[in-house]
mmCIF file of C-alpha atoms in Angstrom:
data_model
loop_
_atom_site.group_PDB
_atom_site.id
_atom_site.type_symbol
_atom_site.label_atom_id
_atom_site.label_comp_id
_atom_site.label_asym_id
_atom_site.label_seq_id
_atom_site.Cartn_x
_atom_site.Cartn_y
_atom_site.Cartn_z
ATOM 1 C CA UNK T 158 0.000 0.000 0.000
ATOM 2 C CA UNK T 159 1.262 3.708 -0.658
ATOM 3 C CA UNK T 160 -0.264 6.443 0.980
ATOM 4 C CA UNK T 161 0.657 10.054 0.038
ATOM 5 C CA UNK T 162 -0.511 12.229 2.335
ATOM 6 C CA UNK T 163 0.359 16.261 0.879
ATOM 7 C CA UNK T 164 3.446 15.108 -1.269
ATOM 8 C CA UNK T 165 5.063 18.684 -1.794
ATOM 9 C CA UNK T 166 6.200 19.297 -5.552
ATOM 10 C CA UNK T 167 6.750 22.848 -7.072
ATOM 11 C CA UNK T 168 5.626 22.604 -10.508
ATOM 12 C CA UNK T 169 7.871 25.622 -12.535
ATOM 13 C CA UNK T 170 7.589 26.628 -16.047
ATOM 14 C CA UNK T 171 11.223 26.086 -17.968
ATOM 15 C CA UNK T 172 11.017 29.765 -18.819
ATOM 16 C CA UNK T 173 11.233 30.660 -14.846
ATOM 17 C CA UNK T 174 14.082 28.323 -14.190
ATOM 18 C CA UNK T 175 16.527 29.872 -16.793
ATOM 19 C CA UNK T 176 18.667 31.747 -14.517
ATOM 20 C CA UNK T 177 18.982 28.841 -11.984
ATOM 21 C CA UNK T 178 19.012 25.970 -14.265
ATOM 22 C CA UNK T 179 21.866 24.473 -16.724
ATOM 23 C CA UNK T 180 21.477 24.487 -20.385
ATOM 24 C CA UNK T 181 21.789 20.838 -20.313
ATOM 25 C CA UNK T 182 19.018 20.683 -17.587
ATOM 26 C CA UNK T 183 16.357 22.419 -19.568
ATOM 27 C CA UNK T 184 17.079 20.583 -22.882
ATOM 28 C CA UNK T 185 16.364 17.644 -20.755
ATOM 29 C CA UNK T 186 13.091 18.718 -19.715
ATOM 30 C CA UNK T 187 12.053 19.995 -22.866
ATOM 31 C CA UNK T 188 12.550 16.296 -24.269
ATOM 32 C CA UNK T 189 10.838 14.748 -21.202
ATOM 33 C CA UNK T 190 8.095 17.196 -21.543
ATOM 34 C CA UNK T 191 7.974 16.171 -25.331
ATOM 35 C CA UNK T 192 7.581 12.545 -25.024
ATOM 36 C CA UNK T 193 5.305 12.477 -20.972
ATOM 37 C CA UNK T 194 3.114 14.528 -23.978
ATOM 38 C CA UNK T 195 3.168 11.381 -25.656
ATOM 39 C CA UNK T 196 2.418 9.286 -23.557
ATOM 40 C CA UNK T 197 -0.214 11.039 -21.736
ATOM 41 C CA UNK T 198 -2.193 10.915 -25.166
ATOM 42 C CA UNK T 199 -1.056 6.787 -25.669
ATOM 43 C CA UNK T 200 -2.082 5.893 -21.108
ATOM 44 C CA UNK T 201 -5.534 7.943 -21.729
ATOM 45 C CA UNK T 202 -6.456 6.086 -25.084
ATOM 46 C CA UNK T 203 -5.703 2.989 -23.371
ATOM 47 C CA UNK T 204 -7.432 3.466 -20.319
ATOM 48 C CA UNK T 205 -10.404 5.098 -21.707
ATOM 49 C CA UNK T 206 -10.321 4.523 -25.661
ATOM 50 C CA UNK T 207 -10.884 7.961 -26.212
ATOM 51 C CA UNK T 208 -8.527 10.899 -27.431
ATOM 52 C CA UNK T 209 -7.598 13.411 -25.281
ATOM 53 C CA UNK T 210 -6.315 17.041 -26.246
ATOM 54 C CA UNK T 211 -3.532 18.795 -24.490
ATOM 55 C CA UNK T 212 -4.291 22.142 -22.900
ATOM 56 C CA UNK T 213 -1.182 22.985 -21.172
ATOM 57 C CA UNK T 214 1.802 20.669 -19.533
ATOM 58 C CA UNK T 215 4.640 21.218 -16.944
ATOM 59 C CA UNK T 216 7.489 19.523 -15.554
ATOM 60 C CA UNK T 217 7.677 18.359 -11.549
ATOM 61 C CA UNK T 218 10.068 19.699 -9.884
ATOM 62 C CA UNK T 219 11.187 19.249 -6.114
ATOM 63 C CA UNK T 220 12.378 22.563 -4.317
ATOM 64 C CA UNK T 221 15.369 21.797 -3.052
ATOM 65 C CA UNK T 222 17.719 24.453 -0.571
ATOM 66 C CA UNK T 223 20.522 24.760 -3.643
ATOM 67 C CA UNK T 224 17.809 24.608 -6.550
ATOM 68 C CA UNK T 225 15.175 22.142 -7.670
ATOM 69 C CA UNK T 226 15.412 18.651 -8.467
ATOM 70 C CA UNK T 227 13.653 17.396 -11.640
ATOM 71 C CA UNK T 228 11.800 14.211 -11.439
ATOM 72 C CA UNK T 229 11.315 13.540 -14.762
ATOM 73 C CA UNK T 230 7.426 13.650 -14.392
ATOM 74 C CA UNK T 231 4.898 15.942 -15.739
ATOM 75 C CA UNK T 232 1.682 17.367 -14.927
ATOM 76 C CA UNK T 233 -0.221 17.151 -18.600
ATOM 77 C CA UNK T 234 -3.663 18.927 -18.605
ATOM 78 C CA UNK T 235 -6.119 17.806 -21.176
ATOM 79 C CA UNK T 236 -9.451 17.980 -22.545
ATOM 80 C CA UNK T 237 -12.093 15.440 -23.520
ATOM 81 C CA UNK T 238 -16.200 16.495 -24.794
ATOM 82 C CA UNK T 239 -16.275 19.259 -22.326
ATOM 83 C CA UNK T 240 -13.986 17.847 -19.426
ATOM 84 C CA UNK T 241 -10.944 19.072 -18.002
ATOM 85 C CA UNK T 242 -8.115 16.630 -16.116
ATOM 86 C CA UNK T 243 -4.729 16.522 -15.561
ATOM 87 C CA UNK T 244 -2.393 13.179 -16.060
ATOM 88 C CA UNK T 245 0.527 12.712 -14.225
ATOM 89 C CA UNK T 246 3.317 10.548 -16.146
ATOM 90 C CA UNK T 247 6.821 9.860 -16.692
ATOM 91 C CA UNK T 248 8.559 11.390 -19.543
ATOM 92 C CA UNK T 249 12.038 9.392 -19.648
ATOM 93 C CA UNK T 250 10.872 6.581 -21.532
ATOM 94 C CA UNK T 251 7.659 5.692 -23.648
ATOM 95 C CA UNK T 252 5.332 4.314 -21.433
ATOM 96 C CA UNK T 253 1.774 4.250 -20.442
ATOM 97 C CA UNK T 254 1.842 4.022 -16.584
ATOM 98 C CA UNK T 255 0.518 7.207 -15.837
ATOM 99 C CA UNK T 256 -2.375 8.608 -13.269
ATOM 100 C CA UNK T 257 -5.084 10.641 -13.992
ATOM 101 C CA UNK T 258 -7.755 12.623 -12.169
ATOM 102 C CA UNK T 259 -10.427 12.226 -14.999
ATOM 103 C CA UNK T 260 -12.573 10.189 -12.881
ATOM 104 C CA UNK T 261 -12.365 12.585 -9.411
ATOM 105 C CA UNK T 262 -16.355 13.390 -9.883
ATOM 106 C CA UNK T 263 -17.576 9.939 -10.170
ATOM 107 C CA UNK T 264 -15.086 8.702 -6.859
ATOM 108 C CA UNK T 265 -15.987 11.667 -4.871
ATOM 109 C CA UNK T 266 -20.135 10.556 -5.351
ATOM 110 C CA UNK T 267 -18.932 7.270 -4.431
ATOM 111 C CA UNK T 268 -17.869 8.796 -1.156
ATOM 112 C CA UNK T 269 -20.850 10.738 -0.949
ATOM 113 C CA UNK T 270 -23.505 7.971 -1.283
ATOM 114 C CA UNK T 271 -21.475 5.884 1.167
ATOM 115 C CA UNK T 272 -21.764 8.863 3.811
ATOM 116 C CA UNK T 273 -25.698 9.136 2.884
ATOM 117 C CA UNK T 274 -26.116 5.834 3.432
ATOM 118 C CA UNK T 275 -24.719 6.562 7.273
ATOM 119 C CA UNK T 276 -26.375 9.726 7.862
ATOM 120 C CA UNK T 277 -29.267 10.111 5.588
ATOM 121 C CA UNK T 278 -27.628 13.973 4.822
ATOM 122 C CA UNK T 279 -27.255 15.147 1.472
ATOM 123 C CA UNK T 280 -23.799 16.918 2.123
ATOM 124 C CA UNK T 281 -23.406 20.470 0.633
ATOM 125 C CA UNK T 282 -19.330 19.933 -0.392
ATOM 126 C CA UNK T 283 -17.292 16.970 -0.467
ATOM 127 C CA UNK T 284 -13.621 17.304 -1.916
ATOM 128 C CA UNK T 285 -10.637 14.850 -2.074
ATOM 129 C CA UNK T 286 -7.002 14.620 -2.767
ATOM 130 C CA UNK T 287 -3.896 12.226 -2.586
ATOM 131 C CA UNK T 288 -1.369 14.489 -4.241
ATOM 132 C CA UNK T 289 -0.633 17.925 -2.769
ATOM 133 C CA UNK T 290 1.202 20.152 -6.097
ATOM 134 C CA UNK T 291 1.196 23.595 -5.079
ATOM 135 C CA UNK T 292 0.646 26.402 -7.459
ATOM 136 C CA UNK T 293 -0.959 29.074 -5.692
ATOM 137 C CA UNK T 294 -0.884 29.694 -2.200
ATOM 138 C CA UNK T 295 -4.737 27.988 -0.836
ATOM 139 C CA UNK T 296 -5.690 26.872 -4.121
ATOM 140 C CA UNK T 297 -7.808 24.124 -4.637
ATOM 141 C CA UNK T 298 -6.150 23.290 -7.913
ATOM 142 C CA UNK T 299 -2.929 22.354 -5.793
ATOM 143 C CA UNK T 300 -4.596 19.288 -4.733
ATOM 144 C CA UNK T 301 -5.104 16.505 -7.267
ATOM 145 C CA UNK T 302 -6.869 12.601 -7.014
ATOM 146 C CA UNK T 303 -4.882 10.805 -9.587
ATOM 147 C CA UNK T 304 -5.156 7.133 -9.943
ATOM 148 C CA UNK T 305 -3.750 4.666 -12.397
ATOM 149 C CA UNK T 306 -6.606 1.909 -11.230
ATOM 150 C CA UNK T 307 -10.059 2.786 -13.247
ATOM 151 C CA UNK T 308 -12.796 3.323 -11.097
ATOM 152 C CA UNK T 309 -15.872 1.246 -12.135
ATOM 153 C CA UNK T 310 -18.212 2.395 -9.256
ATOM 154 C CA UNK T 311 -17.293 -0.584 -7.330
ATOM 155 C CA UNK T 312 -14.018 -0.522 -6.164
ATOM 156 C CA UNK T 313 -12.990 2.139 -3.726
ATOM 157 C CA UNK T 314 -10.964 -0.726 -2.036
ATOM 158 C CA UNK T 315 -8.766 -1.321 -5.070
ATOM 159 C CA UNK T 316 -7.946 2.256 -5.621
ATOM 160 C CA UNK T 317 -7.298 2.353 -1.817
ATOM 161 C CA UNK T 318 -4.606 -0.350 -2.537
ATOM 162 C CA UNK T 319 -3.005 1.934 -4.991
ATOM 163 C CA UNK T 320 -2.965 5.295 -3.185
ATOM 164 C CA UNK T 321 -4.931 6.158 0.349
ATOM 165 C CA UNK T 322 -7.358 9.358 -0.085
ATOM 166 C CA UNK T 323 -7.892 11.922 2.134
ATOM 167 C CA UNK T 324 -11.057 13.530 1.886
ATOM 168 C CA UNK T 325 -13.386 16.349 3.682
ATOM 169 C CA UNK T 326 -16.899 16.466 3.428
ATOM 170 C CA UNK T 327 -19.256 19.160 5.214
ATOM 171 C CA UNK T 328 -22.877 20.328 5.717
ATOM 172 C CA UNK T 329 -24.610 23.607 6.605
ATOM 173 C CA UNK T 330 -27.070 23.574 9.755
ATOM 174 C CA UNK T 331 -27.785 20.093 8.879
ATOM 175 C CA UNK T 332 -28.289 17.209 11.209
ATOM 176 C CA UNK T 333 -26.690 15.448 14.149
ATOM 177 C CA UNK T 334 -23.106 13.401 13.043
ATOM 178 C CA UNK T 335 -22.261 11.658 15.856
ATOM 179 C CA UNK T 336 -23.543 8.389 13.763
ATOM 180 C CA UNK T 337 -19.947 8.468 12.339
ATOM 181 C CA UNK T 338 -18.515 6.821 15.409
ATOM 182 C CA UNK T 339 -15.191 5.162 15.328
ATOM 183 C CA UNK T 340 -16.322 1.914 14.515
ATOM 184 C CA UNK T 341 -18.234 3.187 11.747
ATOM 185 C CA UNK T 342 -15.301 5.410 10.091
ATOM 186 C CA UNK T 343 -12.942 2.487 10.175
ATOM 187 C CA UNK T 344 -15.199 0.011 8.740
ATOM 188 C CA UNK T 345 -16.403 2.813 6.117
ATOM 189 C CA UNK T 346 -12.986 4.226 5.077
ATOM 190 C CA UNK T 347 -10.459 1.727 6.171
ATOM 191 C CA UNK T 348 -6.953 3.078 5.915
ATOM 192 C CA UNK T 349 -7.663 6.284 4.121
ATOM 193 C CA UNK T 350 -8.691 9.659 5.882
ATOM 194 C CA UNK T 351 -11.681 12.045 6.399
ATOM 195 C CA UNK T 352 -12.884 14.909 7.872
ATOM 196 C CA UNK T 353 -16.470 15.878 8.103
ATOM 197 C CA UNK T 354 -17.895 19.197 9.511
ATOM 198 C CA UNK T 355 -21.064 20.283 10.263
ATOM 199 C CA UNK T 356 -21.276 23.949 10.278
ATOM 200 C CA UNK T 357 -23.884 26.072 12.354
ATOM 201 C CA UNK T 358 -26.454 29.048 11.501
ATOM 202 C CA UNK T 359 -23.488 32.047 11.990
ATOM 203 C CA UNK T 360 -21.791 30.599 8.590
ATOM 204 C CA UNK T 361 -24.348 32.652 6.761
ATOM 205 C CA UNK T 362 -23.022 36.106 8.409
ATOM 206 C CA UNK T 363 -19.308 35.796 7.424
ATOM 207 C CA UNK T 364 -17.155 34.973 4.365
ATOM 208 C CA UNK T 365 -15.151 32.777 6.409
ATOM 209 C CA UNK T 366 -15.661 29.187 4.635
ATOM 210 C CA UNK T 367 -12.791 28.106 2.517
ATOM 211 C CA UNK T 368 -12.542 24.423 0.876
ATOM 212 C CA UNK T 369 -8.914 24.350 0.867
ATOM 213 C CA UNK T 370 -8.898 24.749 4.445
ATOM 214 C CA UNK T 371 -11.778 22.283 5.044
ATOM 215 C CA UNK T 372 -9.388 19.861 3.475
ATOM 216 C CA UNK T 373 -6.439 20.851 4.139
ATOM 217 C CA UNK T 374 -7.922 20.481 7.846
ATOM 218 C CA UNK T 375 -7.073 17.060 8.029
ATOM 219 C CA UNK T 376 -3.647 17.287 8.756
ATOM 220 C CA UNK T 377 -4.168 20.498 11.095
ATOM 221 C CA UNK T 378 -5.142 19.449 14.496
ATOM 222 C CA UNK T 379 -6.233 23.249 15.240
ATOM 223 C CA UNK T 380 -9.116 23.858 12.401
ATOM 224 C CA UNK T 381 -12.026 22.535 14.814
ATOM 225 C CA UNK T 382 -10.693 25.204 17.091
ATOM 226 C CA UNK T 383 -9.866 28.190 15.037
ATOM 227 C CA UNK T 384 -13.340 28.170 13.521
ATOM 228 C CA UNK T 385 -14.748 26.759 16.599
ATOM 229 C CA UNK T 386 -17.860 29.685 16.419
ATOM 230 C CA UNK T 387 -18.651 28.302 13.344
ATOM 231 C CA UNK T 388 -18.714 24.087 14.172
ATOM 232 C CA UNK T 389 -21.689 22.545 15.522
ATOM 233 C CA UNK T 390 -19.659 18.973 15.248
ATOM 234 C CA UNK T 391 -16.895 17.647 13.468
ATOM 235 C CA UNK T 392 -15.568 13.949 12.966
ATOM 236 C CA UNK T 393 -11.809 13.307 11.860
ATOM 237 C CA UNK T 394 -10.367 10.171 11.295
ATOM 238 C CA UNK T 395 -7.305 8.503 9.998
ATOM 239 C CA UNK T 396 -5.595 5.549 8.414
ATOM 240 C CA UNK T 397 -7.542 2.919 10.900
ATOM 241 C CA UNK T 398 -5.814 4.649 13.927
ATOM 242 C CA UNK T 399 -6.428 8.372 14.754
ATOM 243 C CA UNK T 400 -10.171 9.097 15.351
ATOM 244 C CA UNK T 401 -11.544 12.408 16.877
ATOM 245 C CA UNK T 402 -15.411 13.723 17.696
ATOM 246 C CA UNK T 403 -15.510 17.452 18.240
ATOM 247 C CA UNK T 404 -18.684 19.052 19.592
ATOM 248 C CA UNK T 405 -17.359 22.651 21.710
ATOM 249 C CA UNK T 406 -19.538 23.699 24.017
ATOM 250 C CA UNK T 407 -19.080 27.750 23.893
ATOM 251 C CA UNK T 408 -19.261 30.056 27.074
ATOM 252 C CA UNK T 409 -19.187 33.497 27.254
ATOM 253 C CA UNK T 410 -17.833 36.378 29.132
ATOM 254 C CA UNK T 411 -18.438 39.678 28.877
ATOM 255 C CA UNK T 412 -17.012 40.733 25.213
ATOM 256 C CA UNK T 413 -15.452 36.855 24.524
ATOM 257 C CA UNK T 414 -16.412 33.645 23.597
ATOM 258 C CA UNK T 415 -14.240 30.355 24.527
ATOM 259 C CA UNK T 416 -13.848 26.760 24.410
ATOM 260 C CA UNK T 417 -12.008 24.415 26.597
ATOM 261 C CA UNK T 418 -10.638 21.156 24.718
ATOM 262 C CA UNK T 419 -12.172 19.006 27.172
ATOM 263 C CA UNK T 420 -15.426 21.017 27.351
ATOM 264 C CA UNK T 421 -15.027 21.756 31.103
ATOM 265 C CA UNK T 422 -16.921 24.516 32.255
ATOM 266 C CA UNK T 423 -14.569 27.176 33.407
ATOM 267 C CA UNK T 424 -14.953 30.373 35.231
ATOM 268 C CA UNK T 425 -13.015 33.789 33.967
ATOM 269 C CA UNK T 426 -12.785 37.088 35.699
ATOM 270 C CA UNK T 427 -12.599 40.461 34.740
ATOM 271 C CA UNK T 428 -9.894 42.555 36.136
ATOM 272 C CA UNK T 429 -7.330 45.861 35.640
ATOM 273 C CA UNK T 430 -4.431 44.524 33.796
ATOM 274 C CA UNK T 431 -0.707 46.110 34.881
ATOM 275 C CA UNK T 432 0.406 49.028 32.512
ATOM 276 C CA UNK T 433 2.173 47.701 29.554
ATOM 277 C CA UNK T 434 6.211 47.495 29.790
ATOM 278 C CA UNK T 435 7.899 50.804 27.703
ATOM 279 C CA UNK T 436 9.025 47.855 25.503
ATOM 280 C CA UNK T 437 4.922 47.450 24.048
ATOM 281 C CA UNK T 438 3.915 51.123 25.828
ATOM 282 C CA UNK T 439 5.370 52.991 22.840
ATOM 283 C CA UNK T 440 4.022 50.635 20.073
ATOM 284 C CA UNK T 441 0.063 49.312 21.735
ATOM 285 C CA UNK T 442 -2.570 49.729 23.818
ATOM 286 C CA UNK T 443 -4.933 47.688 25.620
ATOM 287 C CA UNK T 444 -8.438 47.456 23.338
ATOM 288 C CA UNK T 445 -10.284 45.338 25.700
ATOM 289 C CA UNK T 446 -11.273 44.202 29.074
ATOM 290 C CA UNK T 447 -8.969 41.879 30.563
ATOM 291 C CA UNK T 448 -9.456 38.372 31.507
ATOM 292 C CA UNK T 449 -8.106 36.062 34.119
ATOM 293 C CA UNK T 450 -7.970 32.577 34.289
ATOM 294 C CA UNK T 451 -7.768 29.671 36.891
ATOM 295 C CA UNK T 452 -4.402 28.128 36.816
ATOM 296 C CA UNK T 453 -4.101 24.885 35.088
ATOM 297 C CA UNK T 454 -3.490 22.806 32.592
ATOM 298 C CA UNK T 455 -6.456 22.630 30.888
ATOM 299 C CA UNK T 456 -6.293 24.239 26.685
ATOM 300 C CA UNK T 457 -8.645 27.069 26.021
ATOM 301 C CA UNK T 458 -9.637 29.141 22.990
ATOM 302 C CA UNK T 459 -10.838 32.540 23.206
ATOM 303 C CA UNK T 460 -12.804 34.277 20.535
ATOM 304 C CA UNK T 461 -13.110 38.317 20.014
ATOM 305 C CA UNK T 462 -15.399 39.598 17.307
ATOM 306 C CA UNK T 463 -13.643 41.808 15.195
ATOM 307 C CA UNK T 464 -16.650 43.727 14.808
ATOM 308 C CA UNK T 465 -15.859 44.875 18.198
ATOM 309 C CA UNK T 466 -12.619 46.061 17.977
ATOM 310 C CA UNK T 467 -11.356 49.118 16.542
ATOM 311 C CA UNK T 468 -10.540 49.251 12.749
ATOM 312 C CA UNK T 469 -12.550 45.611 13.268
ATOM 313 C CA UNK T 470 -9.738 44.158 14.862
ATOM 314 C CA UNK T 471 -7.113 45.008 11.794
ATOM 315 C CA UNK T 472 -4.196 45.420 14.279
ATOM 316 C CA UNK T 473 -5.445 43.637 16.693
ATOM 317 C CA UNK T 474 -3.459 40.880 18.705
ATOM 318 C CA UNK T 475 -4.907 38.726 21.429
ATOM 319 C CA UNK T 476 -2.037 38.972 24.211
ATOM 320 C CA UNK T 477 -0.914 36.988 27.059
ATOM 321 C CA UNK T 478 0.688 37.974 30.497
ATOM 322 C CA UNK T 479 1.759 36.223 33.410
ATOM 323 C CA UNK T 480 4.853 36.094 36.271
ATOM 324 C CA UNK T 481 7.744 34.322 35.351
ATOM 325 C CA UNK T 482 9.893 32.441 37.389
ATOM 326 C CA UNK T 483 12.145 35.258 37.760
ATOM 327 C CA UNK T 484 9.163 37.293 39.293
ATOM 328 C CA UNK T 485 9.104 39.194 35.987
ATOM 329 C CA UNK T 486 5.803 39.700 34.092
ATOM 330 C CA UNK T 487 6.328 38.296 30.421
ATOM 331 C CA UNK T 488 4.003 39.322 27.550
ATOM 332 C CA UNK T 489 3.148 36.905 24.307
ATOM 333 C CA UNK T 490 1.143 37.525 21.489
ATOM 334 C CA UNK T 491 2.221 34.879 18.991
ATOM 335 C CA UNK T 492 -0.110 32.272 17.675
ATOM 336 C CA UNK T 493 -3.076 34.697 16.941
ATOM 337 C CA UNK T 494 -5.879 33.223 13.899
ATOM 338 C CA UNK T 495 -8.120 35.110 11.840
ATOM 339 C CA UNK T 496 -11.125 33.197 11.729
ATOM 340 C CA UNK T 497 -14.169 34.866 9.604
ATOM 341 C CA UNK T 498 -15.677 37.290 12.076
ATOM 342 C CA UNK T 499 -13.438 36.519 14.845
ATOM 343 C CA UNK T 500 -9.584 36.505 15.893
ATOM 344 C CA UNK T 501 -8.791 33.638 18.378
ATOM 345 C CA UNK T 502 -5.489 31.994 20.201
ATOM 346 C CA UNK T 503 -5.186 29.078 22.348
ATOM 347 C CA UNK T 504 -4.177 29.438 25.998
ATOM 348 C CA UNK T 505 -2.770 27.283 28.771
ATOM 349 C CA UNK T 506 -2.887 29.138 31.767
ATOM 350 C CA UNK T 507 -0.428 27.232 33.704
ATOM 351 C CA UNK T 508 1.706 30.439 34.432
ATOM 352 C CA UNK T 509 1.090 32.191 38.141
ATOM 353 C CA UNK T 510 -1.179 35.281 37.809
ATOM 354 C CA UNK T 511 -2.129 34.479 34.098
ATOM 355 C CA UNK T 512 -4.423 36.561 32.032
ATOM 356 C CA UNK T 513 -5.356 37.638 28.922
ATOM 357 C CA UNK T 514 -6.322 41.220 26.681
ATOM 358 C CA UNK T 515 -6.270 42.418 23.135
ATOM 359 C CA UNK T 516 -4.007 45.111 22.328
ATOM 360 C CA UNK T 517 -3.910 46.901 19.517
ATOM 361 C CA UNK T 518 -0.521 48.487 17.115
ATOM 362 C CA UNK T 519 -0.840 52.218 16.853
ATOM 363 C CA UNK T 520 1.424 52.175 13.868
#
């Protein structure tokens, strides 16, 4: 079994590698350009028995610290009665043992009925990948589902043999998930990997919802929690050994919202924060109340609206303070999320006299 889970590969035109690539280099990928060309044309007709025309193709490269490395792949976009897909081939020798994406709509309903058949929800998006190209930064064209195995409806399993799939699927104010147990996921989707989401009523008031995030997501611990406001559940699993149910329950305080990890219900208080050092005095200022927090172990995530804040929270950083060991009082405000209407960190408030604030940068 191989499972590619966000392979990295900078695709590069030859025209953008001319002042960091060798004459001899470029000739070579111009020939394996040439003939992966080739055979892209030769693996479709003989997967499909149809012709395919070429819209655009690209070598694979590999960033690499002193230049890229050239795999002697390419990405070959084509064109068949109306539909668009990319191959993925070797261009060093004539062959025909390519992958392809051409059939990505027909496997990703063949997810979809499966999760009907679970939940009895028609799910609003469902997208999947199981080769991570980047082109643009958060585009969903850097994510690809190419398969050499030809998908007759039937056989999930088989392409699962070949390559593993990750794949996110979510719903707007729909019903209850929790169906999706553990059980049910690994019996389902075996070794591959999926993340479903079931988003509540506030989606509809911000622009927030991205689908290279949602799956992305499955490799970032933290989306459930950055966009915690906007999650009424959420079910992750992976590769028949990592599964996770996520249902926050949000409190509130004053001007915040928060979530605790383990959905203890937790007390804050509002009090006068110490005057900022002349190290953040001559740069910020305090733009909200500040909030203290029993001392513990115990992860929390704090939400401000940005429609709150000044400027709607532009140069706004949730900030952390407690005493050191030294007796000094330390400042942090790394780790800060923009999350549609909201900014939001994570805290452990395991320091001694530990509380939070937002300050904003007067500059």
């Amino acid at each position: 079994m191989k499972c590619i889970s966000f392979i990295m590969a900078a695709v590069l035109f030859s025209v953008m590698l001319t002042g960091c690539v060798s004459r001899e280099q470029r000739e070579e990928n111009r020939k394996n350009l040439l003939q992966a060309e080739k055979n892209a044309v030769s693996y479709i007709e003989e997967k499909y028995s149809f012709t395919a025309d070429i819209t655009n193709s690209e070598v694979e490269s590999e960033g690499g610290l002193f230049g890229p490395t050239f795999t002697g792949y390419a990405f070959i976009d084509m064109e068949y009665n109306g539909s668009e897909f990319t191959v993925y081939i070797d261009g060093r020798t004539q062959n025909i043992d390519g992958k392809d994406d051409y059939q990505e709509e027909e496997i990703k309903s063949a997810i979809e009925d499966k999760l009907y058949e679970i939940t009895k929800i028609n799910f609003d998006n469902i997208s999947m990948q199981n080769y991570y190209n980047e082109i643009k930064y958060e585009d969903m064209d850097n994510f690809h589902l190419f398969y050499n195995t030809y998908f007759n409806g039937d056989n999930l399993d088989e392409l699962s043999d070949e390559s593993c799939f990750y794949f996110a699927a979510s719903c707007f104010d729909c019903e209850d998930i929790s169906v999706l147990d553990e059980e049910t996921m690994q019996n389902t989707f075996g070794k591959n990997a999926g993340a479903i989401y079931s988003y509540n009523k506030s989606y509809k008031d911000s622009d927030w919802y991205s689908k290279y995030k949602e799956l992305a997501s499955i490799n970032d611990s933290n989306y459930e929690y950055k966009y915690g406001m906007y999650i009424s559940e959420a079910v992750k699993y992976k590769h028949n050994s990592d599964y996770t149910y996520f249902k926050p329950i949000v409190q509130s305080y004053g001007d915040i919202s928060y979530i605790t990890e383990s959905n203890n219900i937790i007390t804050l208080n509002e009090i006068t924060p110490e005057a900022l050092p002349e190290s953040l005095n001559d740069k910020y200022i305090i733009d909200s109340k500040a909030y203290s927090l029993p001392q513990s172990d115990e992860k929390i995530w704090v939400y401000f609206n940005k429609n709150n804040l000044p400027e709607k929270g532009k140069h706004s950083r949730i900030t952390t303070s407690w005493i050191s060991k030294n007796d000094n009082r330390d400042y942090s405000s790394t780790l800060n999320f923009e999350a549609g209407d909201y900014i939001t960190r994570q805290l452990t408030p395991k320091n001694d006299d530990y509380y939070f604030m937002v300050i904003q940068n007067e500059n």
